[in-house]
Amino acid sequence: MSMIHGGSDSGPTPLHDFSTNANPLPAPASLSLALQQADRRRYPDPQYLSLRHHLAGAHGVDVARILPTSGGAEAIRRLSLAALLQGLREVWVPAPGFGDYAAAAQALGLTVQPYADVAQLLQGLTQQAMVWLCEPCNPTGASLGSAEIAAVAARAGLVVLDRAYEPLRLQGEAPAVPANCWQLHCPNKALGHTGVRAAYLIAPDDGALTQRLRGLAASWVLSAEGQVLLMQLHQPEIQAWLADSRTQLQLWTAQQRAMLGRLDWQQRESCTPFWLARPPQALPELRSHGIKLRDATSFGLPGWVRIAALPPQSQLALKERLQ
Ligand SMILES: Cc1ncc(COP(=O)(O)O)c(C=O)c1O
């Protein structure tokens, strides 16, 4: 199966890539240096003990609850397989939503149930169901309230909160995480290093499903540089850079939305630096001009694109091409 994703494709790197949700700001020198210095000559600790201690400390949870994964995509596959082995048969996915949830479920023969909103989700939920909540959601940039998430968590067999874009939330507060929820943290997007395949799960406890997840992991599931990226995430200078990034992205988002508004684009609300937008007419050829947008047809939204905020010079390039 070939998944459709924004960002890199088989062609040359776009000059102005509005199709990726990755932070476009240059990473701090300390992060680049740490990654360069990752020790690739030997295996990482197969238990990732110091990394897990570090992440457990940052989140205030027990070390046994931290599971490193080779990116969020790998975590989604592994959790879906573990859910199947635990006897769950149905997977509820946000629609529109990140395509890997449904792809992972389909590949395992699980029944996929798309949901448009929490009301629809609550109507159909049983203890046999696994639910993906994307918070804030890709591609919409929508966010649920704590009460809605708590209601879902009270009904489903397994709830996973994908927090890939939490560090890029530009408005509002992160909702509370119910005690029985799994959390997926994929910081490579906020850190502008999507080529580093590294993420981690926080399990609600060290129960049977957590042990199954651990048993299903390949040995050394996280590369040397993946380990470094996750170790860097909670460093004060990296968190300060993330805060500065959010301020900058707020400004670029406002500018870009205003520019598209003047060109009569329809634009949905979003709390992230990416959002769904619909041009007033078919788009001109952009890719050969070094500009890329994420066509939203695969999200069930033909005629729409997902667009991310980029610096003014990229906005100008897009504007000139659109005009
Ligand atoms: C919502 C969401 N979750 C998870 C992922 C997986 O990212 P990665 O495998 O790079 O951690 C993505 C990637 O686009 C995403 O958008």
CSV table of C-alpha atoms and ligand atoms in Angstrom, one decimal:
chain,number,residue,atom,x,y,z
A,1,MET,CA,0.0,0.0,0.0
A,2,SER,CA,1.3,3.4,-0.8
A,3,MET,CA,0.3,6.1,1.7
A,4,ILE,CA,-0.2,9.7,0.7
A,5,HIS,CA,1.8,12.2,2.8
A,6,GLY,CA,2.7,15.8,2.6
A,7,GLY,CA,6.4,16.8,2.6
A,8,SER,CA,9.1,15.0,0.7
A,9,ASP,CA,8.2,13.0,-2.4
A,10,SER,CA,10.3,11.3,-5.1
A,11,GLY,CA,11.1,14.7,-6.8
A,12,PRO,CA,13.5,17.4,-6.0
A,13,THR,CA,13.1,19.1,-2.6
A,14,PRO,CA,10.5,21.9,-3.0
A,15,LEU,CA,11.8,25.4,-2.4
A,16,HIS,CA,8.6,26.4,-0.7
A,17,ASP,CA,7.0,23.3,0.9
A,18,PHE,CA,3.6,24.3,2.3
A,19,SER,CA,2.7,20.6,2.3
A,20,THR,CA,4.6,19.5,5.4
A,21,ASN,CA,3.5,20.1,9.0
A,22,ALA,CA,7.1,20.2,10.2
A,23,ASN,CA,8.4,23.3,11.9
A,24,PRO,CA,10.0,25.4,9.1
A,25,LEU,CA,12.3,27.4,11.5
A,26,PRO,CA,16.0,26.4,11.5
A,27,ALA,CA,16.8,24.1,14.4
A,28,PRO,CA,19.1,25.4,17.2
A,29,ALA,CA,22.8,24.8,16.7
A,30,SER,CA,22.8,22.7,19.9
A,31,LEU,CA,20.3,20.2,18.4
A,32,SER,CA,22.2,19.9,15.1
A,33,LEU,CA,25.5,19.4,17.0
A,34,ALA,CA,24.0,16.7,19.3
A,35,LEU,CA,22.6,14.9,16.3
A,36,GLN,CA,26.0,15.0,14.5
A,37,GLN,CA,27.6,13.6,17.6
A,38,ALA,CA,25.2,10.6,17.9
A,39,ASP,CA,27.3,7.5,18.3
A,40,ARG,CA,26.6,5.4,15.3
A,41,ARG,CA,29.5,3.0,15.9
A,42,ARG,CA,27.7,0.9,18.4
A,43,TYR,CA,24.2,-0.3,19.2
A,44,PRO,CA,22.2,1.9,21.6
A,45,ASP,CA,21.4,0.4,25.0
A,46,PRO,CA,18.8,-2.2,24.0
A,47,GLN,CA,16.7,-1.1,27.1
A,48,TYR,CA,17.1,2.6,26.3
A,49,LEU,CA,17.2,3.0,30.1
A,50,SER,CA,18.7,6.5,30.4
A,51,LEU,CA,16.5,7.8,27.7
A,52,ARG,CA,13.4,6.3,29.3
A,53,HIS,CA,14.4,7.6,32.7
A,54,HIS,CA,14.9,11.1,31.2
A,55,LEU,CA,11.5,11.0,29.5
A,56,ALA,CA,9.8,9.5,32.5
A,57,GLY,CA,11.2,12.4,34.6
A,58,ALA,CA,10.1,15.0,32.1
A,59,HIS,CA,6.5,13.6,32.1
A,60,GLY,CA,6.4,12.7,35.8
A,61,VAL,CA,5.5,9.0,35.1
A,62,ASP,CA,7.0,5.6,35.9
A,63,VAL,CA,9.9,4.5,33.7
A,64,ALA,CA,8.0,1.3,32.7
A,65,ARG,CA,5.4,3.4,31.0
A,66,ILE,CA,7.8,4.9,28.4
A,67,LEU,CA,8.1,2.9,25.2
A,68,PRO,CA,10.5,4.3,22.5
A,69,THR,CA,9.3,3.7,18.9
A,70,SER,CA,10.9,4.2,15.5
A,71,GLY,CA,8.7,7.2,14.8
A,72,GLY,CA,4.9,7.7,15.3
A,73,ALA,CA,4.2,5.7,12.1
A,74,GLU,CA,5.8,2.6,13.6
A,75,ALA,CA,4.0,3.2,16.9
A,76,ILE,CA,0.7,3.3,15.1
A,77,ARG,CA,1.4,0.0,13.4
A,78,ARG,CA,2.6,-1.7,16.6
A,79,LEU,CA,-0.3,-0.4,18.7
A,80,SER,CA,-2.8,-1.6,16.1
A,81,LEU,CA,-1.3,-5.1,16.1
A,82,ALA,CA,-1.2,-5.2,19.9
A,83,ALA,CA,-4.9,-4.2,20.0
A,84,LEU,CA,-5.8,-7.0,17.6
A,85,LEU,CA,-3.8,-9.5,19.7
A,86,GLN,CA,-5.7,-8.2,22.8
A,87,GLY,CA,-9.0,-9.1,21.0
A,88,LEU,CA,-10.1,-5.7,19.8
A,89,ARG,CA,-11.7,-5.8,16.4
A,90,GLU,CA,-12.8,-2.2,15.6
A,91,VAL,CA,-10.8,0.9,15.2
A,92,TRP,CA,-12.3,4.4,15.2
A,93,VAL,CA,-10.3,7.0,13.2
A,94,PRO,CA,-10.9,10.8,12.8
A,95,ALA,CA,-12.2,11.8,9.4
A,96,PRO,CA,-10.6,13.8,8.1
A,97,GLY,CA,-7.5,12.5,9.8
A,98,PHE,CA,-4.0,11.1,9.5
A,99,GLY,CA,-4.2,8.2,7.0
A,100,ASP,CA,-1.9,5.8,8.9
A,101,TYR,CA,-4.5,5.0,11.5
A,102,ALA,CA,-6.9,3.5,9.0
A,103,ALA,CA,-4.1,2.0,6.9
A,104,ALA,CA,-2.6,0.1,9.9
A,105,ALA,CA,-6.1,-1.2,10.9
A,106,GLN,CA,-7.0,-2.2,7.4
A,107,ALA,CA,-3.7,-4.1,6.9
A,108,LEU,CA,-4.6,-6.2,10.0
A,109,GLY,CA,-8.1,-6.9,8.9
A,110,LEU,CA,-9.6,-4.7,11.6
A,111,THR,CA,-12.9,-2.9,10.9
A,112,VAL,CA,-12.3,0.9,10.4
A,113,GLN,CA,-15.0,3.3,11.6
A,114,PRO,CA,-14.4,6.9,10.6
A,115,TYR,CA,-15.9,9.5,12.8
A,116,ALA,CA,-16.6,13.2,12.0
A,117,ASP,CA,-17.1,14.4,15.6
A,118,VAL,CA,-17.2,13.1,19.2
A,119,ALA,CA,-21.0,12.9,19.2
A,120,GLN,CA,-20.8,10.3,16.4
A,121,LEU,CA,-18.0,8.5,18.1
A,122,LEU,CA,-19.8,8.2,21.4
A,123,GLN,CA,-22.9,6.8,19.7
A,124,GLY,CA,-21.0,3.8,18.2
A,125,LEU,CA,-18.3,3.1,20.9
A,126,THR,CA,-18.0,-0.2,22.7
A,127,GLN,CA,-15.4,-1.8,24.9
A,128,GLN,CA,-14.3,-3.7,21.8
A,129,ALA,CA,-13.1,-0.6,20.1
A,130,MET,CA,-9.8,1.1,19.8
A,131,VAL,CA,-10.0,4.9,19.2
A,132,TRP,CA,-7.5,7.3,17.7
A,133,LEU,CA,-7.8,10.9,18.9
A,134,CYS,CA,-5.4,13.3,17.2
A,135,GLU,CA,-4.8,16.3,19.5
A,136,PRO,CA,-4.5,18.8,17.8
A,137,CYS,CA,-5.8,17.1,14.7
A,138,ASN,CA,-3.9,16.6,11.4
A,139,PRO,CA,-5.1,17.9,8.9
A,140,THR,CA,-7.8,20.1,10.5
A,141,GLY,CA,-5.9,21.7,13.4
A,142,ALA,CA,-9.1,21.1,15.5
A,143,SER,CA,-8.9,20.4,19.2
A,144,LEU,CA,-11.2,18.6,21.6
A,145,GLY,CA,-12.1,19.6,25.1
A,146,SER,CA,-11.0,17.7,28.2
A,147,ALA,CA,-14.6,16.6,28.9
A,148,GLU,CA,-15.0,15.2,25.4
A,149,ILE,CA,-11.8,13.2,25.7
A,150,ALA,CA,-12.8,11.9,29.1
A,151,ALA,CA,-16.2,10.8,27.7
A,152,VAL,CA,-14.5,8.8,25.0
A,153,ALA,CA,-12.0,7.3,27.4
A,154,ALA,CA,-14.8,6.1,29.7
A,155,ARG,CA,-16.4,4.1,26.9
A,156,ALA,CA,-13.7,2.7,24.6
A,157,GLY,CA,-11.6,-0.4,25.1
A,158,LEU,CA,-8.4,1.5,24.2
A,159,VAL,CA,-7.9,5.2,23.5
A,160,VAL,CA,-4.7,6.6,22.0
A,161,LEU,CA,-4.1,10.4,22.1
A,162,ASP,CA,-1.7,11.3,19.2
A,163,ARG,CA,0.0,14.4,20.4
A,164,ALA,CA,2.3,14.8,17.4
A,165,TYR,CA,1.4,18.5,17.1
A,166,GLU,CA,1.0,19.5,20.7
A,167,PRO,CA,4.3,21.4,20.7
A,168,LEU,CA,3.0,23.4,17.7
A,169,ARG,CA,-0.4,24.4,19.3
A,170,LEU,CA,-0.7,28.1,18.7
A,171,GLN,CA,-3.9,28.7,20.6
A,172,GLY,CA,-5.7,27.3,23.6
A,173,GLU,CA,-4.5,24.8,26.2
A,174,ALA,CA,-3.6,21.1,25.9
A,175,PRO,CA,-6.6,19.1,27.1
A,176,ALA,CA,-6.3,16.9,30.2
A,177,VAL,CA,-5.3,13.3,29.5
A,178,PRO,CA,-7.5,10.7,31.2
A,179,ALA,CA,-5.6,8.1,33.3
A,180,ASN,CA,-6.5,5.2,31.0
A,181,CYS,CA,-5.3,6.9,27.7
A,182,TRP,CA,-2.2,6.0,25.8
A,183,GLN,CA,-0.2,9.0,24.5
A,184,LEU,CA,1.9,9.2,21.4
A,185,HIS,CA,4.6,11.8,21.3
A,186,CYS,CA,6.2,12.4,17.9
A,187,PRO,CA,8.5,15.4,18.4
A,188,ASN,CA,10.4,15.2,15.1
A,189,LYS,CA,7.8,17.5,13.4
A,190,ALA,CA,8.0,20.3,16.0
A,191,LEU,CA,11.8,19.9,16.1
A,192,GLY,CA,12.0,20.2,12.3
A,193,HIS,CA,13.7,16.8,11.9
A,194,THR,CA,11.2,14.5,10.3
A,195,GLY,CA,14.0,12.5,8.7
A,196,VAL,CA,14.9,11.3,12.2
A,197,ARG,CA,12.6,8.4,12.9
A,198,ALA,CA,12.0,8.7,16.6
A,199,ALA,CA,8.9,8.9,18.9
A,200,TYR,CA,7.7,7.4,22.1
A,201,LEU,CA,4.5,6.1,23.7
A,202,ILE,CA,3.4,6.8,27.3
A,203,ALA,CA,1.4,3.8,28.4
A,204,PRO,CA,-1.3,4.3,31.1
A,205,ASP,CA,0.2,1.5,33.2
A,206,ASP,CA,2.6,-1.5,33.0
A,207,GLY,CA,-0.3,-3.9,32.2
A,208,ALA,CA,-0.8,-6.7,29.6
A,209,LEU,CA,-1.0,-4.4,26.6
A,210,THR,CA,2.1,-2.5,27.6
A,211,GLN,CA,4.0,-5.7,27.9
A,212,ARG,CA,2.7,-6.9,24.6
A,213,LEU,CA,3.8,-3.7,22.9
A,214,ARG,CA,7.3,-4.2,24.4
A,215,GLY,CA,7.3,-7.8,23.2
A,216,LEU,CA,6.4,-6.7,19.6
A,217,ALA,CA,9.2,-4.1,19.4
A,218,ALA,CA,12.2,-4.9,17.1
A,219,SER,CA,15.5,-5.0,19.0
A,220,TRP,CA,17.1,-1.5,19.0
A,221,VAL,CA,13.9,0.0,17.6
A,222,LEU,CA,15.3,3.5,18.0
A,223,SER,CA,18.5,4.5,16.1
A,224,ALA,CA,21.4,6.3,17.7
A,225,GLU,CA,20.3,9.7,16.3
A,226,GLY,CA,16.7,8.9,17.2
A,227,GLN,CA,17.8,8.5,20.8
A,228,VAL,CA,19.6,11.8,20.7
A,229,LEU,CA,16.6,13.7,19.3
A,230,LEU,CA,14.4,12.4,22.1
A,231,MET,CA,17.0,13.2,24.7
A,232,GLN,CA,17.2,16.8,23.4
A,233,LEU,CA,13.5,17.4,23.4
A,234,HIS,CA,13.1,18.6,27.0
A,235,GLN,CA,16.4,20.5,27.2
A,236,PRO,CA,15.6,24.1,28.3
A,237,GLU,CA,17.2,25.7,25.2
A,238,ILE,CA,15.1,23.5,23.0
A,239,GLN,CA,11.9,24.2,24.9
A,240,ALA,CA,12.7,28.0,24.7
A,241,TRP,CA,13.3,27.7,20.9
A,242,LEU,CA,9.9,25.9,20.6
A,243,ALA,CA,8.2,28.7,22.4
A,244,ASP,CA,9.9,31.3,20.1
A,245,SER,CA,8.9,29.1,17.1
A,246,ARG,CA,5.2,29.3,18.2
A,247,THR,CA,5.4,33.1,18.4
A,248,GLN,CA,7.0,33.3,14.9
A,249,LEU,CA,4.5,30.8,13.5
A,250,GLN,CA,1.6,32.7,14.9
A,251,LEU,CA,2.7,35.8,13.0
A,252,TRP,CA,3.3,33.9,9.7
A,253,THR,CA,0.0,32.1,10.0
A,254,ALA,CA,-1.9,35.4,10.4
A,255,GLN,CA,0.0,36.9,7.5
A,256,GLN,CA,-0.6,33.9,5.2
A,257,ARG,CA,-4.2,33.6,6.1
A,258,ALA,CA,-4.7,37.3,5.3
A,259,MET,CA,-2.9,36.9,2.0
A,260,LEU,CA,-5.1,33.8,1.0
A,261,GLY,CA,-8.2,35.6,2.3
A,262,ARG,CA,-7.5,38.5,-0.1
A,263,LEU,CA,-7.3,35.9,-2.9
A,264,ASP,CA,-10.7,34.6,-2.0
A,265,TRP,CA,-9.6,31.3,-0.4
A,266,GLN,CA,-12.0,29.6,2.0
A,267,GLN,CA,-10.1,28.7,5.2
A,268,ARG,CA,-11.1,26.6,8.2
A,269,GLU,CA,-10.3,27.5,11.8
A,270,SER,CA,-7.3,25.8,13.3
A,271,CYS,CA,-5.2,26.0,16.4
A,272,THR,CA,-2.0,24.9,14.5
A,273,PRO,CA,0.3,26.5,11.9
A,274,PHE,CA,-1.5,24.2,9.3
A,275,TRP,CA,-5.1,24.3,8.2
A,276,LEU,CA,-7.5,23.3,5.5
A,277,ALA,CA,-8.2,25.8,2.7
A,278,ARG,CA,-10.0,25.8,-0.6
A,279,PRO,CA,-8.9,28.0,-3.5
A,280,PRO,CA,-11.6,29.7,-5.5
A,281,GLN,CA,-10.6,27.9,-8.6
A,282,ALA,CA,-8.3,25.0,-9.7
A,283,LEU,CA,-4.7,25.7,-8.7
A,284,PRO,CA,-2.1,26.5,-11.4
A,285,GLU,CA,0.9,24.1,-11.7
A,286,LEU,CA,3.0,24.7,-8.6
A,287,ARG,CA,5.3,21.8,-8.1
A,288,SER,CA,7.6,22.6,-11.1
A,289,HIS,CA,7.9,26.1,-9.7
A,290,GLY,CA,9.3,24.7,-6.4
A,291,ILE,CA,6.0,25.2,-4.5
A,292,LYS,CA,4.1,22.3,-2.9
A,293,LEU,CA,0.7,22.2,-1.2
A,294,ARG,CA,-0.9,19.1,0.3
A,295,ASP,CA,-3.9,18.1,-1.9
A,296,ALA,CA,-6.7,17.1,0.6
A,297,THR,CA,-8.5,14.6,-1.7
A,298,SER,CA,-7.1,11.7,0.2
A,299,PHE,CA,-8.7,13.2,3.4
A,300,GLY,CA,-12.0,13.1,1.6
A,301,LEU,CA,-11.9,16.7,0.6
A,302,PRO,CA,-11.4,17.2,-3.1
A,303,GLY,CA,-10.9,20.8,-4.1
A,304,TRP,CA,-9.2,21.5,-0.7
A,305,VAL,CA,-5.6,21.6,0.4
A,306,ARG,CA,-3.8,21.5,3.7
A,307,ILE,CA,-1.5,24.4,3.9
A,308,ALA,CA,1.2,25.2,6.5
A,309,ALA,CA,2.6,28.6,7.4
A,310,LEU,CA,5.9,29.5,5.8
A,311,PRO,CA,8.1,32.6,6.0
A,312,PRO,CA,7.1,35.8,4.0
A,313,GLN,CA,9.4,35.0,1.1
A,314,SER,CA,7.6,31.7,0.5
A,315,GLN,CA,4.2,33.4,0.9
A,316,LEU,CA,5.3,35.9,-1.8
A,317,ALA,CA,6.4,33.1,-4.1
A,318,LEU,CA,3.0,31.4,-3.7
A,319,LYS,CA,1.1,34.7,-4.1
A,320,GLU,CA,2.9,35.5,-7.3
A,321,ARG,CA,2.3,32.1,-8.8
A,322,LEU,CA,-1.4,32.2,-7.8
A,323,GLN,CA,-1.8,35.6,-9.4
B,1,LIG,C1,-0.8,13.1,13.4
B,1,LIG,C2,0.4,12.3,13.1
B,1,LIG,N1,0.8,11.3,13.9
B,1,LIG,C3,1.9,10.6,13.6
B,1,LIG,C4,2.7,10.9,12.5
B,1,LIG,C5,3.9,10.1,12.3
B,1,LIG,O1,5.1,10.8,12.3
B,1,LIG,P1,6.5,10.1,12.5
B,1,LIG,O2,6.4,8.7,12.1
B,1,LIG,O3,7.4,10.9,11.7
B,1,LIG,O4,6.8,10.3,14.0
B,1,LIG,C6,2.3,12.0,11.7
B,1,LIG,C7,3.1,12.3,10.5
B,1,LIG,O5,2.8,13.1,9.7
B,1,LIG,C8,1.2,12.7,12.0
B,1,LIG,O6,0.7,13.7,11.2
